[in-house]
Coordinates of C-alpha atoms in Angstrom, one line a residue:
Chain A
M2 CA 0.0 0.0 0.0
S3 CA 2.0 2.9 -1.2
I4 CA 1.2 6.5 -0.2
P5 CA -0.1 7.7 -3.6
R6 CA -2.6 4.9 -3.8
V7 CA -3.8 5.4 -0.3
L8 CA -4.5 9.0 -0.9
N9 CA -5.7 8.9 -4.5
R10 CA -8.7 10.9 -5.7
K11 CA -11.2 8.1 -5.6
N12 CA -10.3 7.1 -2.1
R13 CA -10.5 10.6 -0.8
I14 CA -14.0 11.1 -2.3
L15 CA -15.1 7.9 -0.7
L16 CA -13.7 8.7 2.7
S17 CA -15.3 12.1 2.8
E18 CA -18.6 11.0 1.5
L19 CA -18.8 8.0 4.0
T20 CA -17.8 10.3 6.9
K21 CA -20.4 12.8 6.0
T22 CA -23.1 10.1 5.8
D23 CA -22.1 8.6 9.1
F24 CA -22.3 11.9 10.8
K25 CA -25.6 12.8 9.2
L26 CA -27.1 9.4 10.1
R27 CA -26.0 9.5 13.7
Y28 CA -28.6 12.0 14.7
Q29 CA -31.3 11.3 12.2
G30 CA -34.8 11.3 13.5
S31 CA -33.8 13.0 16.8
V32 CA -35.5 16.3 17.7
L33 CA -32.3 18.0 18.9
G34 CA -30.1 16.5 16.1
Y35 CA -26.5 17.5 16.1
L36 CA -26.9 19.1 19.5
W37 CA -26.7 15.6 21.0
A38 CA -23.0 15.6 20.0
L39 CA -22.6 18.3 22.5
L40 CA -25.3 17.4 25.1
R41 CA -24.2 13.8 25.7
P42 CA -20.7 14.6 27.0
L43 CA -22.0 17.6 28.9
M44 CA -24.5 15.5 30.7
M45 CA -21.9 12.8 31.5
F46 CA -19.8 15.6 32.9
A47 CA -22.7 17.0 35.0
I48 CA -23.2 13.6 36.6
L49 CA -19.6 13.0 37.3
Y50 CA -19.2 16.5 38.6
I51 CA -22.1 16.2 41.0
V52 CA -21.0 12.8 42.3
F53 CA -17.2 13.3 42.5
A54 CA -16.6 17.0 43.0
K55 CA -19.7 17.9 45.0
L56 CA -20.6 14.8 47.0
L57 CA -17.2 13.1 47.3
K58 CA -15.3 16.3 47.4
I59 CA -12.5 15.0 45.1
G60 CA -10.1 17.4 43.3
S61 CA -10.4 20.4 45.5
D62 CA -6.5 20.7 45.3
I63 CA -6.6 21.1 41.5
P64 CA -7.2 24.6 40.1
H65 CA -10.1 24.9 37.7
Y66 CA -11.2 21.4 38.7
P67 CA -14.6 21.4 36.8
V68 CA -12.9 22.2 33.5
Y69 CA -10.1 19.8 34.3
L70 CA -12.8 17.1 34.8
L71 CA -14.7 18.1 31.6
C72 CA -11.5 18.0 29.6
G73 CA -10.9 14.5 30.9
T74 CA -14.4 13.2 30.2
T75 CA -14.3 14.8 26.7
M76 CA -11.1 13.0 25.8
W77 CA -12.4 9.8 27.3
S78 CA -15.6 9.9 25.3
F79 CA -13.5 10.5 22.2
F80 CA -11.4 7.4 22.9
T81 CA -14.5 5.2 23.7
E82 CA -16.5 6.4 20.7
C83 CA -13.5 6.2 18.3
T84 CA -12.7 2.6 19.3
Q85 CA -16.3 1.3 19.6
Q86 CA -17.2 2.7 16.1
G87 CA -13.9 1.7 14.6
I88 CA -14.0 -1.9 15.8
Q89 CA -17.6 -2.3 14.5
A90 CA -17.0 -0.5 11.2
I91 CA -16.2 -3.5 9.0
V92 CA -19.2 -5.4 10.2
V93 CA -21.5 -2.4 9.9
R94 CA -20.4 -1.6 6.4
G95 CA -20.3 -5.3 5.4
D96 CA -22.9 -4.8 2.7
L97 CA -20.6 -2.3 1.0
L98 CA -17.6 -4.6 1.2
R99 CA -19.5 -7.4 -0.5
K100 CA -20.5 -5.2 -3.4
I101 CA -17.6 -2.9 -4.4
S102 CA -13.9 -3.1 -4.2
F103 CA -12.0 -0.5 -2.3
P104 CA -9.3 -0.3 0.4
K105 CA -11.0 -1.5 3.5
Y106 CA -9.2 0.8 5.9
I107 CA -11.4 3.7 4.5
V108 CA -14.4 2.2 6.3
V109 CA -12.5 2.2 9.7
V110 CA -11.1 5.7 9.2
S111 CA -14.5 7.2 8.2
A112 CA -16.1 5.6 11.3
T113 CA -13.5 7.1 13.6
L114 CA -13.5 10.5 11.8
T115 CA -17.1 11.0 13.0
A116 CA -15.8 10.7 16.6
V117 CA -13.1 13.2 15.6
I118 CA -15.7 15.7 14.5
N119 CA -17.6 15.2 17.7
M120 CA -14.4 15.6 19.7
L121 CA -13.5 18.9 17.9
I122 CA -16.9 20.3 18.8
N123 CA -16.5 19.2 22.4
I124 CA -13.0 20.5 22.8
S125 CA -14.2 23.9 21.7
V126 CA -16.7 23.8 24.6
V127 CA -13.9 22.9 27.0
I128 CA -12.0 25.9 25.7
I129 CA -15.0 28.2 26.2
F130 CA -15.5 26.8 29.7
A131 CA -11.8 27.3 30.5
L132 CA -12.0 30.9 29.4
I133 CA -15.1 31.5 31.5
N134 CA -13.3 29.8 34.4
G135 CA -10.4 32.2 34.2
V136 CA -7.8 30.1 32.5
T137 CA -5.5 32.5 30.6
P138 CA -5.0 31.6 26.9
S139 CA -1.4 30.7 26.0
W140 CA 0.6 29.4 23.2
S141 CA 0.9 26.1 25.1
W142 CA -2.7 25.4 24.1
L143 CA -1.3 24.4 20.7
L144 CA 0.6 21.6 22.3
I145 CA -2.7 19.7 22.9
V146 CA -2.7 18.9 19.1
P147 CA 0.0 16.3 19.2
A148 CA -1.5 14.7 22.3
I149 CA -4.9 14.5 20.7
L150 CA -3.3 13.1 17.6
E151 CA -1.6 10.4 19.8
L152 CA -4.9 9.5 21.3
Y153 CA -6.4 9.2 17.8
L154 CA -3.6 7.0 16.5
L155 CA -4.0 4.8 19.5
S156 CA -7.7 4.4 18.9
L157 CA -7.0 3.7 15.2
G158 CA -4.5 1.0 16.1
I159 CA -6.9 -0.6 18.5
S160 CA -9.7 -0.3 15.8
F161 CA -7.6 -1.9 13.1
L162 CA -6.4 -4.8 15.3
L163 CA -9.7 -5.6 17.1
G164 CA -11.9 -4.7 14.1
S165 CA -10.2 -7.3 11.9
I166 CA -10.7 -10.0 14.6
N167 CA -14.3 -8.8 15.2
V168 CA -15.2 -9.8 11.6
K169 CA -14.9 -13.5 12.5
Y170 CA -15.4 -13.4 16.2
R171 CA -18.2 -10.9 17.1
D172 CA -17.4 -11.4 20.8
I173 CA -14.8 -8.8 20.5
T174 CA -17.5 -6.0 20.6
S175 CA -18.8 -7.2 23.9
I176 CA -15.3 -7.9 25.4
W177 CA -14.2 -4.4 24.4
D178 CA -17.3 -2.9 26.1
V179 CA -16.1 -4.5 29.4
V180 CA -12.5 -3.6 28.8
I181 CA -13.6 0.1 28.4
Q182 CA -15.4 0.0 31.7
A183 CA -12.3 -1.3 33.4
L184 CA -10.0 1.1 31.6
F185 CA -12.1 4.0 32.8
Y186 CA -11.0 3.4 36.3
A187 CA -7.4 2.6 35.3
V188 CA -6.9 6.1 33.9
P189 CA -7.1 9.3 35.9
I190 CA -10.3 10.8 34.4
I191 CA -12.5 11.3 37.4
Y192 CA -9.9 11.0 40.1
P193 CA -6.7 13.2 40.4
I194 CA -3.6 11.1 40.0
S195 CA -2.2 12.8 43.1
M196 CA -4.8 10.7 45.1
V197 CA -3.2 7.5 43.9
A198 CA 0.3 8.9 44.5
T199 CA -0.4 9.5 48.2
T200 CA -1.1 5.8 48.6
S201 CA 1.4 4.3 46.1
V202 CA 3.8 6.2 44.0
T203 CA 4.5 3.0 41.9
A204 CA 0.8 2.6 41.1
A205 CA 0.6 6.2 40.0
K206 CA 3.7 5.7 37.8
I207 CA 2.2 2.6 36.2
I208 CA -1.1 4.4 35.5
L209 CA 0.9 7.2 33.8
L210 CA 2.6 4.7 31.5
N211 CA -0.8 4.1 29.9
P212 CA -0.9 6.1 26.7
I213 CA -4.5 7.3 27.4
S214 CA -3.4 8.7 30.8
Q215 CA -0.3 10.3 29.2
A216 CA -2.3 12.0 26.4
V217 CA -5.1 13.2 28.7
Q218 CA -2.7 14.5 31.4
D219 CA -0.7 16.3 28.6
I220 CA -3.8 18.0 27.3
R221 CA -4.8 19.1 30.8
F222 CA -1.3 20.3 31.5
N223 CA -1.1 22.4 28.4
L224 CA -4.7 23.6 28.3
I225 CA -5.8 24.1 31.9
T226 CA -3.1 24.1 34.5
N227 CA 0.6 23.3 34.6
E228 CA 0.1 21.9 38.1
T229 CA -1.2 18.8 36.3
I230 CA 0.9 15.7 37.0
T231 CA 2.1 14.3 33.7
T232 CA 4.1 11.3 32.6
W233 CA 6.9 13.7 31.8
N234 CA 7.2 15.5 35.1
F235 CA 6.3 12.5 37.3
L236 CA 8.4 9.7 36.0
N237 CA 11.9 10.9 36.8
H238 CA 13.6 9.5 33.7
P239 CA 12.7 10.8 30.2
I240 CA 13.2 7.3 28.8
Y241 CA 10.1 6.0 30.8
A242 CA 8.1 8.9 29.4
L243 CA 8.7 7.6 25.9
I244 CA 7.1 4.2 26.8
P245 CA 3.4 5.4 26.1
I246 CA 4.4 6.9 22.8
I247 CA 6.3 3.7 21.7
L248 CA 3.3 1.6 22.8
T249 CA 1.0 3.8 20.7
I250 CA 3.1 3.6 17.6
G251 CA 3.8 -0.1 18.1
L252 CA 0.1 -0.8 18.4
L253 CA -0.8 1.2 15.4
I254 CA 1.8 -0.5 13.2
F255 CA 0.9 -4.0 14.5
G256 CA -2.8 -3.3 14.1
A257 CA -2.4 -2.0 10.6
L258 CA -0.3 -5.0 9.6
V259 CA -2.9 -7.5 11.0
F260 CA -5.7 -5.5 9.3
R261 CA -3.9 -5.5 5.9
R262 CA -3.3 -9.3 6.1
K263 CA -6.9 -10.1 7.1
S264 CA -8.6 -7.5 4.9
K265 CA -8.3 -9.7 1.8
F266 CA -10.9 -12.0 3.3
F267 CA -13.3 -9.4 4.8
A268 CA -15.7 -9.5 1.9
E269 CA -16.0 -13.3 2.2
E270 CA -16.2 -13.5 6.0
V271 CA -18.3 -10.5 7.0
Chain B
M18 CA -5.2 -18.9 7.7
K19 CA -4.0 -20.0 4.2
R20 CA -2.8 -17.1 2.2
P21 CA -4.1 -16.8 -1.4
I22 CA -1.5 -17.6 -3.9
G23 CA -3.6 -16.4 -6.9
T24 CA -3.0 -13.0 -8.3
R25 CA -5.2 -10.2 -9.7
T26 CA -3.3 -7.5 -11.5
E27 CA -4.5 -4.3 -13.1
I28 CA -2.5 -3.1 -16.0
N29 CA -2.9 -0.6 -18.8
L30 CA -1.6 -1.9 -22.0
D31 CA -2.4 -1.0 -25.6
N32 CA -3.3 -4.5 -26.8
D33 CA -6.7 -6.0 -27.6
I34 CA -7.1 -8.2 -24.5
A35 CA -9.4 -6.7 -21.8
I36 CA -9.4 -9.5 -19.3
S37 CA -7.4 -12.7 -19.1
V38 CA -8.2 -15.5 -16.6
K39 CA -5.8 -18.4 -16.2
N40 CA -6.2 -21.5 -14.1
L41 CA -8.5 -19.7 -11.7
H42 CA -9.6 -21.6 -8.6
K43 CA -11.7 -20.5 -5.7
S44 CA -13.1 -22.2 -2.7
F45 CA -15.0 -21.0 0.4
K46 CA -14.8 -22.2 3.9
L47 CA -18.3 -22.9 5.1
P48 CA -18.8 -23.2 8.8
T49 CA -20.1 -26.7 9.6
E50 CA -21.6 -25.6 13.0
Q51 CA -22.0 -22.1 14.4
A52 CA -18.4 -21.0 14.4
F53 CA -19.1 -17.3 14.9
G54 CA -17.8 -17.0 18.4
L55 CA -14.7 -17.4 20.4
K56 CA -16.2 -20.1 22.6
Q57 CA -17.1 -22.3 19.6
A58 CA -13.8 -21.7 17.9
F59 CA -12.0 -22.7 21.2
F60 CA -14.0 -25.9 21.6
N61 CA -13.6 -26.8 18.0
R62 CA -9.9 -26.4 18.3
L63 CA -9.9 -28.5 21.5
R64 CA -11.8 -31.3 19.8
G65 CA -9.7 -31.1 16.7
I66 CA -12.6 -30.1 14.5
K67 CA -11.8 -27.7 11.7
G68 CA -15.2 -26.0 12.2
Y69 CA -15.7 -25.6 8.4
K70 CA -15.7 -27.6 5.2
E71 CA -14.2 -26.5 2.0
Q72 CA -16.6 -25.8 -0.9
K73 CA -14.9 -25.6 -4.3
V74 CA -16.7 -22.9 -6.2
L75 CA -14.5 -22.3 -9.2
K76 CA -12.4 -25.1 -10.7
N77 CA -9.7 -24.2 -13.1
L78 CA -11.3 -21.5 -15.3
N79 CA -9.5 -20.2 -18.4
F80 CA -10.7 -17.6 -20.7
E81 CA -9.9 -14.3 -22.4
I82 CA -12.1 -11.3 -23.2
K83 CA -11.2 -9.0 -26.0
K84 CA -11.6 -5.3 -25.9
G85 CA -15.0 -4.3 -27.3
E86 CA -16.6 -7.7 -26.7
F87 CA -20.0 -8.0 -25.1
I88 CA -19.8 -11.2 -23.2
G89 CA -22.7 -13.1 -21.5
I90 CA -22.0 -15.4 -18.6
V91 CA -24.8 -17.8 -17.9
G92 CA -25.4 -20.8 -15.6
R93 CA -27.8 -22.1 -12.9
N94 CA -28.0 -20.5 -9.5
G95 CA -25.0 -21.5 -7.5
S96 CA -22.8 -22.4 -10.5
G97 CA -20.2 -19.8 -9.5
K98 CA -21.1 -16.9 -11.9
S99 CA -21.3 -14.3 -9.2
T100 CA -18.1 -15.5 -7.5
L101 CA -16.3 -15.2 -10.8
L102 CA -17.7 -11.7 -11.2
K103 CA -16.6 -10.7 -7.7
I104 CA -13.1 -12.0 -8.3
L105 CA -12.9 -10.0 -11.6
A106 CA -14.1 -7.0 -9.6
G107 CA -11.5 -7.4 -7.0
I108 CA -13.9 -8.1 -4.1
Y109 CA -12.8 -11.7 -3.6
Y110 CA -9.3 -12.8 -3.8
P111 CA -8.4 -15.6 -6.3
E112 CA -7.2 -18.6 -4.5
K113 CA -5.1 -20.0 -7.3
G114 CA -4.4 -18.7 -10.8
E115 CA -3.9 -15.4 -12.5
V116 CA -6.5 -12.7 -13.3
T117 CA -5.3 -9.8 -15.4
I118 CA -7.5 -6.7 -15.9
N119 CA -6.4 -4.4 -18.7
G120 CA -7.9 -1.0 -18.1
N121 CA -10.4 0.6 -15.7
L122 CA -13.1 -1.8 -14.6
V123 CA -16.4 -0.7 -13.1
P124 CA -18.5 -3.4 -11.4
F125 CA -22.2 -3.4 -10.8
I126 CA -22.8 -6.3 -8.5
E127 CA -26.0 -4.7 -7.4
L128 CA -27.8 -1.4 -8.2
G129 CA -27.9 1.3 -5.5
V130 CA -24.9 0.1 -3.4
G131 CA -24.8 2.0 -0.2
F132 CA -28.3 3.4 -0.6
N133 CA -29.6 4.4 2.8
P134 CA -33.4 4.6 3.5
E135 CA -32.8 7.4 6.1
L136 CA -31.2 9.7 3.5
T137 CA -33.0 11.8 0.9
G138 CA -33.0 10.9 -2.8
R139 CA -30.5 13.7 -3.5
E140 CA -28.2 12.6 -0.7
N141 CA -28.3 9.0 -1.9
V142 CA -27.4 10.1 -5.4
Y143 CA -24.2 11.8 -4.1
L144 CA -23.3 8.9 -1.9
N145 CA -23.8 6.3 -4.6
G146 CA -21.9 8.5 -7.0
A147 CA -19.0 8.7 -4.6
L148 CA -19.0 4.9 -4.4
L149 CA -18.7 4.8 -8.2
G150 CA -15.8 7.2 -8.0
F151 CA -17.4 10.5 -8.9
S152 CA -16.4 13.7 -7.1
N153 CA -18.9 16.2 -5.7
E154 CA -18.3 18.6 -8.6
E155 CA -18.9 15.8 -11.2
M156 CA -22.1 14.9 -9.4
N157 CA -23.2 18.5 -9.3
S158 CA -22.9 18.7 -13.1
M159 CA -24.7 15.4 -13.7
Y160 CA -27.3 15.6 -11.0
D161 CA -30.1 17.2 -13.1
D162 CA -29.7 14.7 -15.9
I163 CA -29.7 11.8 -13.4
W164 CA -32.9 13.1 -11.8
D165 CA -34.7 13.7 -15.1
F166 CA -33.8 10.3 -16.4
A167 CA -35.2 8.6 -13.3
E168 CA -38.5 10.5 -13.8
L169 CA -39.1 10.8 -10.1
G170 CA -40.7 14.3 -10.1
D171 CA -40.5 16.3 -6.9
F172 CA -39.3 13.4 -4.6
Q173 CA -35.6 14.6 -4.4
D174 CA -35.9 15.8 -0.8
Q175 CA -38.0 12.9 0.4
K176 CA -36.2 10.2 2.4
L177 CA -35.6 7.0 0.3
K178 CA -37.7 5.0 2.7
N179 CA -40.7 6.8 1.2
Y180 CA -39.9 5.6 -2.3
S181 CA -41.5 2.5 -3.8
S182 CA -39.0 -0.2 -4.6
G183 CA -39.5 0.5 -8.3
M184 CA -38.6 4.2 -7.8
Q185 CA -35.4 3.2 -5.9
V186 CA -34.3 1.0 -8.7
R187 CA -35.0 3.7 -11.3
L188 CA -32.9 6.1 -9.3
A189 CA -30.1 3.6 -8.9
F190 CA -30.1 2.8 -12.6
S191 CA -30.0 6.4 -13.6
I192 CA -26.8 6.9 -11.6
A193 CA -25.2 3.6 -12.7
I194 CA -25.4 4.4 -16.4
R195 CA -23.3 7.5 -15.8
A196 CA -20.3 5.3 -14.8
R197 CA -17.5 5.4 -17.3
G198 CA -15.0 2.6 -17.4
D199 CA -13.1 0.6 -20.0
I200 CA -14.8 -2.6 -18.8
L201 CA -18.3 -2.8 -17.3
L202 CA -19.3 -5.8 -15.1
L203 CA -23.1 -6.2 -14.8
D204 CA -24.7 -8.8 -12.5
E205 CA -28.4 -9.3 -13.3
V206 CA -29.1 -5.6 -13.1
L207 CA -31.9 -5.8 -15.6
A208 CA -34.0 -8.3 -13.8
V209 CA -36.1 -5.5 -12.2
G210 CA -38.6 -2.8 -13.1
D211 CA -41.7 -2.5 -15.2
A212 CA -42.0 -2.7 -19.0
A213 CA -41.1 0.9 -19.6
F214 CA -38.0 0.5 -17.4
Q215 CA -37.0 -2.7 -19.2
Q216 CA -37.2 -0.7 -22.4
K217 CA -34.8 1.9 -21.0
C218 CA -32.4 -0.9 -20.0
N219 CA -32.5 -2.4 -23.4
N220 CA -31.8 1.0 -25.0
Y221 CA -28.8 1.4 -22.7
F222 CA -27.4 -2.0 -23.7
A223 CA -27.9 -1.4 -27.3
R224 CA -26.0 1.9 -26.9
L225 CA -23.2 0.1 -25.1
K226 CA -23.0 -2.4 -27.9
D227 CA -22.9 0.3 -30.6
K228 CA -20.1 2.1 -28.8
K229 CA -18.1 -1.1 -28.7
Q230 CA -17.9 -1.0 -24.9
T231 CA -16.4 -4.0 -23.2
V232 CA -19.2 -5.5 -21.1
I233 CA -19.5 -8.7 -19.1
L234 CA -23.1 -9.5 -18.3
V235 CA -24.3 -12.2 -15.9
T236 CA -27.8 -13.0 -16.8
H237 CA -30.6 -15.6 -16.8
A238 CA -32.4 -13.9 -19.7
M239 CA -31.5 -15.7 -22.9
E240 CA -33.2 -13.2 -25.1
N241 CA -30.6 -10.6 -23.9
V242 CA -27.8 -13.1 -24.6
R243 CA -29.1 -13.5 -28.1
K244 CA -29.7 -9.8 -28.7
F245 CA -26.6 -8.2 -27.2
C246 CA -23.8 -10.6 -26.7
D247 CA -21.0 -11.3 -29.2
R248 CA -20.0 -14.4 -27.2
A249 CA -21.3 -16.3 -24.2
I250 CA -19.8 -18.6 -21.5
L251 CA -21.8 -21.3 -19.8
I252 CA -20.7 -22.2 -16.3
E253 CA -21.7 -25.4 -14.6
N254 CA -20.5 -26.5 -11.2
G255 CA -17.6 -24.1 -11.2
K256 CA -16.4 -25.2 -14.6
I257 CA -16.7 -23.6 -18.1
T258 CA -18.7 -26.2 -20.1
L259 CA -19.2 -24.1 -23.2
D260 CA -17.6 -20.9 -24.6
G261 CA -18.9 -19.8 -27.9
A262 CA -21.6 -18.2 -30.0
P263 CA -24.6 -16.7 -28.0
E264 CA -27.1 -18.8 -29.9
E265 CA -25.3 -22.1 -29.1
V266 CA -24.8 -21.2 -25.4
A267 CA -28.4 -20.1 -25.0
T268 CA -29.7 -23.3 -26.4
A269 CA -27.3 -25.4 -24.2
Y270 CA -28.4 -23.3 -21.1
L271 CA -32.1 -24.0 -21.8
K272 CA -31.3 -27.7 -22.3
L273 CA -29.9 -27.9 -18.7
W274 CA -33.5 -28.4 -17.4
Q275 CA -34.6 -31.0 -20.0

């Protein structure tokens, strides 16, 4: 798969048209339509905020905690939506695969791009909330772009790998739902990592080696407050801080290779 | 998983061969019991069961199609016609043998691929067009012609689910005939529609034939084989049993049931 073929005109048209359709269809028949792309994560945030910040009084030591929390839930929703849609993409578009010939990765990428559009809308809301909350704009805000990209590439790697297994073994979808539930507590979205660090520094370090934690903490660090504990400032050796990035790239390459090998048979097996 | 050792190559040469198929084999693994699950796969492996049986669908096919030829492919249901078409289209991989496609091939395995009932007629036209490789600008310039040809009046902004099935087919056909390729693959696309629509299909085929377009048509309608084809191929049980004049093949096909 050489670069010119991957990005040729026909594939580009297909990718953009499928993404547009996915996005349009997502909110078809609902009264509030596209607004749900905004409302869903805001409501999830409201619930978490009431339970964790108000009732359990977590996070009072972090400046701008509500925005800090919203930023985390936004990126978490992005990761879950991206992987869930991506893993299912081949099966959902099975009909297309059986009727026309095109590079199969387009289906996965278009499914995840819908999540990207949603995330872009939501991150704008986070930025507006941050400004209202008194966070001062700075050039460091631009540094969230590579962190978001990393999270996207990680989701894409997982989607390629699990999506190609899911064609034959549909159990993957259900297993992934459970894994997502568990992962939610394994990354510092609702709780501040400092809470873990007071009990066990090693546990906090392990949590920060997870690429999702690393990306989310980096985004918070650059967007909201540089008091955020990140993989870079918490793990004392820079080599350790590279582990999440290596994991992400490794998973993406491995996922893409498995996908390419299996994609020849998708049309027959789906 | 066994890797396919067959090849399908797309070339662009200035000779008179459009498609060449050599020693083509294809088989499918059919699950013997429900193998769609990790649990079943695990137990099958424990018990040493393969969980599938191999079904040979195409057995050593050899043929060539020249540029400008209108070829009919006929055979009973399940004889392997559609599998062959899907291999030519690049949807399935050849298991053994060589498939060479010379030029740009546009397949129609079905009309209205990707049509979505929740989208409007107009949105479906653009989506289907994208699947055929047309850009937004190209669709903009063709849209009115497509709509007029389909004769659907003021339904453009209605959702497709509110169309009758006949209307959907008309819309799909109007888009399909815009496709430009060196080679067209058509799988039973004419088996639908009322008499007036059938007439339109016939006109379309007659025009393709006049233009010396390379066409591969899979069909059960022998009158079409006689009327349009320059040559026809009869497939039985995954083998080519006859490759020759349309009249001869049509007669042999009808004799299958005697």
